[in-house]
Amino acid sequence: EPVVNDLSDGVKRRLKLIKFQERITDLKSVMSSKILKTEATLIMNEVFKRLKKLLQKEKFVMPKYVEDATTEYFKRSSFLGNFFFGTYEQSEAKTSMSITKVYKDYKAFCNEYGKKPSALDYFLRSLTQLPHLKFVGSRIFGYKPSEQLVDFENTKIINDF
């Protein structure tokens, strides 16, 4: 996945995350093949010609898997996503944490990075937008503190790899 520091609306409109299903294991032989060297220009011209026809004929529709992957990427890449997925890890569904503790950890995380924490109600609304979280009452299920334990009182790493 790309590392993007600018998460403005303009970047979000332009960046699309496409996950490839197949992996080329012998890229060197593909790139050095005689066919590719002699036919690369013809192949690209054909691709652009067909793309032009597609765009003229019908509206180009973004595949759902691309939209889903892009949305999930930006949610994980937000400041709140970095906090949550960097501090906690997925575990069995019956594991839970109190929202009060998570909010306390969030405020310490903000303090560590010099950011003003959001109010509790906004924090909770934003937290519900993150992927893969399940809320029941005042608890978040399926997550636990990560192995990299952080002492939020002194904002230093206790156990680093």
mmCIF file of N, CA, C and O in Angstrom, residues 90-131:
data_model
loop_
_atom_site.group_PDB
_atom_site.id
_atom_site.type_symbol
_atom_site.label_atom_id
_atom_site.label_comp_id
_atom_site.label_asym_id
_atom_site.label_seq_id
_atom_site.Cartn_x
_atom_site.Cartn_y
_atom_site.Cartn_z
ATOM 1 N N GLN A 90 -6.372 -6.960 16.493
ATOM 2 C CA GLN A 90 -7.569 -7.786 16.430
ATOM 3 C C GLN A 90 -7.347 -9.068 17.219
ATOM 4 O O GLN A 90 -6.253 -9.616 17.229
ATOM 5 N N SER A 91 -8.374 -9.502 17.912
ATOM 6 C CA SER A 91 -8.292 -10.738 18.686
ATOM 7 C C SER A 91 -9.624 -11.454 18.588
ATOM 8 O O SER A 91 -10.476 -11.082 17.792
ATOM 9 N N GLU A 92 -9.840 -12.439 19.424
ATOM 10 C CA GLU A 92 -11.096 -13.185 19.366
ATOM 11 C C GLU A 92 -12.278 -12.274 19.676
ATOM 12 O O GLU A 92 -12.158 -11.294 20.403
ATOM 13 N N ALA A 93 -13.419 -12.602 19.105
ATOM 14 C CA ALA A 93 -14.606 -11.744 19.186
ATOM 15 C C ALA A 93 -15.066 -11.474 20.616
ATOM 16 O O ALA A 93 -15.637 -10.437 20.892
ATOM 17 N N LYS A 94 -14.809 -12.394 21.552
ATOM 18 C CA LYS A 94 -15.290 -12.184 22.924
ATOM 19 C C LYS A 94 -14.413 -11.225 23.723
ATOM 20 O O LYS A 94 -14.804 -10.770 24.785
ATOM 21 N N THR A 95 -13.213 -10.895 23.217
ATOM 22 C CA THR A 95 -12.353 -9.932 23.881
ATOM 23 C C THR A 95 -12.961 -8.545 23.725
ATOM 24 O O THR A 95 -13.434 -8.198 22.652
ATOM 25 N N SER A 96 -12.933 -7.746 24.792
ATOM 26 C CA SER A 96 -13.497 -6.401 24.681
ATOM 27 C C SER A 96 -12.696 -5.405 25.492
ATOM 28 O O SER A 96 -11.930 -5.773 26.378
ATOM 29 N N MET A 97 -12.882 -4.129 25.155
ATOM 30 C CA MET A 97 -12.242 -3.017 25.858
ATOM 31 C C MET A 97 -13.310 -1.973 26.131
ATOM 32 O O MET A 97 -14.238 -1.814 25.337
ATOM 33 N N SER A 98 -13.145 -1.236 27.209
ATOM 34 C CA SER A 98 -14.114 -0.178 27.493
ATOM 35 C C SER A 98 -13.788 1.042 26.644
ATOM 36 O O SER A 98 -12.616 1.349 26.381
ATOM 37 N N ILE A 99 -14.819 1.725 26.201
ATOM 38 C CA ILE A 99 -14.643 2.935 25.406
ATOM 39 C C ILE A 99 -13.956 4.010 26.238
ATOM 40 O O ILE A 99 -13.152 4.782 25.719
ATOM 41 N N THR A 100 -14.215 4.025 27.547
ATOM 42 C CA THR A 100 -13.568 5.001 28.429
ATOM 43 C C THR A 100 -12.052 4.842 28.391
ATOM 44 O O THR A 100 -11.311 5.820 28.287
ATOM 45 N N LYS A 101 -11.566 3.588 28.437
ATOM 46 C CA LYS A 101 -10.127 3.341 28.392
ATOM 47 C C LYS A 101 -9.561 3.731 27.029
ATOM 48 O O LYS A 101 -8.499 4.342 26.931
ATOM 49 N N VAL A 102 -10.278 3.385 25.968
ATOM 50 C CA VAL A 102 -9.814 3.719 24.619
ATOM 51 C C VAL A 102 -9.726 5.238 24.461
ATOM 52 O O VAL A 102 -8.756 5.758 23.897
ATOM 53 N N TYR A 103 -10.714 5.965 24.974
ATOM 54 C CA TYR A 103 -10.695 7.425 24.875
ATOM 55 C C TYR A 103 -9.528 8.009 25.678
ATOM 56 O O TYR A 103 -8.852 8.930 25.219
ATOM 57 N N LYS A 104 -9.248 7.448 26.841
ATOM 58 C CA LYS A 104 -8.098 7.902 27.650
ATOM 59 C C LYS A 104 -6.791 7.664 26.888
ATOM 60 O O LYS A 104 -5.928 8.536 26.835
ATOM 61 N N ASP A 105 -6.669 6.488 26.275
ATOM 62 C CA ASP A 105 -5.480 6.188 25.462
ATOM 63 C C ASP A 105 -5.372 7.145 24.279
ATOM 64 O O ASP A 105 -4.289 7.596 23.918
ATOM 65 N N TYR A 106 -6.509 7.450 23.652
ATOM 66 C CA TYR A 106 -6.547 8.370 22.511
ATOM 67 C C TYR A 106 -6.057 9.764 22.913
ATOM 68 O O TYR A 106 -5.262 10.386 22.207
ATOM 69 N N LYS A 107 -6.513 10.261 24.063
ATOM 70 C CA LYS A 107 -6.077 11.585 24.519
ATOM 71 C C LYS A 107 -4.568 11.603 24.778
ATOM 72 O O LYS A 107 -3.884 12.566 24.425
ATOM 73 N N ALA A 108 -4.035 10.526 25.352
ATOM 74 C CA ALA A 108 -2.588 10.443 25.575
ATOM 75 C C ALA A 108 -1.834 10.382 24.242
ATOM 76 O O ALA A 108 -0.774 10.996 24.079
ATOM 77 N N PHE A 109 -2.388 9.668 23.261
ATOM 78 C CA PHE A 109 -1.794 9.567 21.930
ATOM 79 C C PHE A 109 -1.753 10.952 21.279
ATOM 80 O O PHE A 109 -0.744 11.347 20.691
ATOM 81 N N CYS A 110 -2.863 11.690 21.373
ATOM 82 C CA CYS A 110 -2.919 13.053 20.821
ATOM 83 C C CYS A 110 -1.871 13.934 21.492
ATOM 84 O O CYS A 110 -1.170 14.701 20.816
ATOM 85 N N ASN A 111 -1.769 13.832 22.794
ATOM 86 C CA ASN A 111 -0.794 14.614 23.552
ATOM 87 C C ASN A 111 0.623 14.312 23.070
ATOM 88 O O ASN A 111 1.437 15.207 22.900
ATOM 89 N N GLU A 112 0.892 13.030 22.830
ATOM 90 C CA GLU A 112 2.213 12.609 22.367
ATOM 91 C C GLU A 112 2.556 13.229 21.020
ATOM 92 O O GLU A 112 3.697 13.574 20.752
ATOM 93 N N TYR A 113 1.558 13.394 20.160
ATOM 94 C CA TYR A 113 1.792 13.933 18.817
ATOM 95 C C TYR A 113 1.423 15.406 18.682
ATOM 96 O O TYR A 113 1.382 15.942 17.582
ATOM 97 N N GLY A 114 1.133 16.056 19.804
ATOM 98 C CA GLY A 114 0.858 17.485 19.777
ATOM 99 C C GLY A 114 -0.445 17.862 19.100
ATOM 100 O O GLY A 114 -0.571 18.958 18.572
ATOM 101 N N LYS A 115 -1.422 16.968 19.110
ATOM 102 C CA LYS A 115 -2.724 17.254 18.507
ATOM 103 C C LYS A 115 -3.755 17.430 19.605
ATOM 104 O O LYS A 115 -3.686 16.794 20.643
ATOM 105 N N LYS A 116 -4.738 18.283 19.343
ATOM 106 C CA LYS A 116 -5.824 18.477 20.298
ATOM 107 C C LYS A 116 -6.823 17.328 20.120
ATOM 108 O O LYS A 116 -7.315 17.103 19.015
ATOM 109 N N PRO A 117 -7.137 16.589 21.192
ATOM 110 C CA PRO A 117 -8.081 15.475 21.045
ATOM 111 C C PRO A 117 -9.500 15.972 20.773
ATOM 112 O O PRO A 117 -9.888 17.046 21.214
ATOM 113 N N SER A 118 -10.233 15.168 20.039
ATOM 114 C CA SER A 118 -11.640 15.470 19.770
ATOM 115 C C SER A 118 -12.453 15.258 21.036
ATOM 116 O O SER A 118 -12.077 14.485 21.913
ATOM 117 N N ALA A 119 -13.596 15.926 21.101
ATOM 118 C CA ALA A 119 -14.536 15.708 22.209
ATOM 119 C C ALA A 119 -15.023 14.268 22.147
ATOM 120 O O ALA A 119 -15.031 13.645 21.080
ATOM 121 N N LEU A 120 -15.450 13.734 23.280
ATOM 122 C CA LEU A 120 -15.845 12.329 23.375
ATOM 123 C C LEU A 120 -16.929 11.954 22.362
ATOM 124 O O LEU A 120 -16.810 10.929 21.685
ATOM 125 N N ASP A 121 -17.963 12.777 22.196
ATOM 126 C CA ASP A 121 -19.041 12.417 21.268
ATOM 127 C C ASP A 121 -18.548 12.355 19.820
ATOM 128 O O ASP A 121 -18.899 11.454 19.071
ATOM 129 N N TYR A 122 -17.693 13.305 19.419
ATOM 130 C CA TYR A 122 -17.136 13.294 18.059
ATOM 131 C C TYR A 122 -16.182 12.110 17.890
ATOM 132 O O TYR A 122 -16.161 11.443 16.856
ATOM 133 N N PHE A 123 -15.391 11.837 18.919
ATOM 134 C CA PHE A 123 -14.469 10.698 18.908
ATOM 135 C C PHE A 123 -15.243 9.403 18.672
ATOM 136 O O PHE A 123 -14.863 8.581 17.828
ATOM 137 N N LEU A 124 -16.354 9.226 19.391
ATOM 138 C CA LEU A 124 -17.157 8.003 19.249
ATOM 139 C C LEU A 124 -17.769 7.893 17.853
ATOM 140 O O LEU A 124 -17.771 6.822 17.245
ATOM 141 N N ARG A 125 -18.285 9.007 17.327
ATOM 142 C CA ARG A 125 -18.848 8.994 15.970
ATOM 143 C C ARG A 125 -17.774 8.625 14.953
ATOM 144 O O ARG A 125 -18.015 7.834 14.041
ATOM 145 N N SER A 126 -16.585 9.201 15.119
ATOM 146 C CA SER A 126 -15.485 8.912 14.195
ATOM 147 C C SER A 126 -15.021 7.467 14.325
ATOM 148 O O SER A 126 -14.691 6.819 13.331
ATOM 149 N N LEU A 127 -14.987 6.958 15.542
ATOM 150 C CA LEU A 127 -14.554 5.583 15.791
ATOM 151 C C LEU A 127 -15.470 4.581 15.096
ATOM 152 O O LEU A 127 -15.014 3.569 14.576
ATOM 153 N N THR A 128 -16.757 4.879 15.052
ATOM 154 C CA THR A 128 -17.698 3.962 14.396
ATOM 155 C C THR A 128 -17.484 3.897 12.885
ATOM 156 O O THR A 128 -17.976 2.973 12.241
ATOM 157 N N GLN A 129 -16.734 4.860 12.318
ATOM 158 C CA GLN A 129 -16.463 4.859 10.883
ATOM 159 C C GLN A 129 -15.266 3.982 10.518
ATOM 160 O O GLN A 129 -15.045 3.693 9.348
ATOM 161 N N LEU A 130 -14.479 3.564 11.520
ATOM 162 C CA LEU A 130 -13.323 2.718 11.236
ATOM 163 C C LEU A 130 -13.796 1.316 10.862
ATOM 164 O O LEU A 130 -14.788 0.829 11.393
ATOM 165 N N PRO A 131 -13.065 0.639 9.961
ATOM 166 C CA PRO A 131 -13.495 -0.698 9.543
ATOM 167 C C PRO A 131 -13.264 -1.749 10.628
ATOM 168 O O PRO A 131 -12.348 -1.622 11.445
#
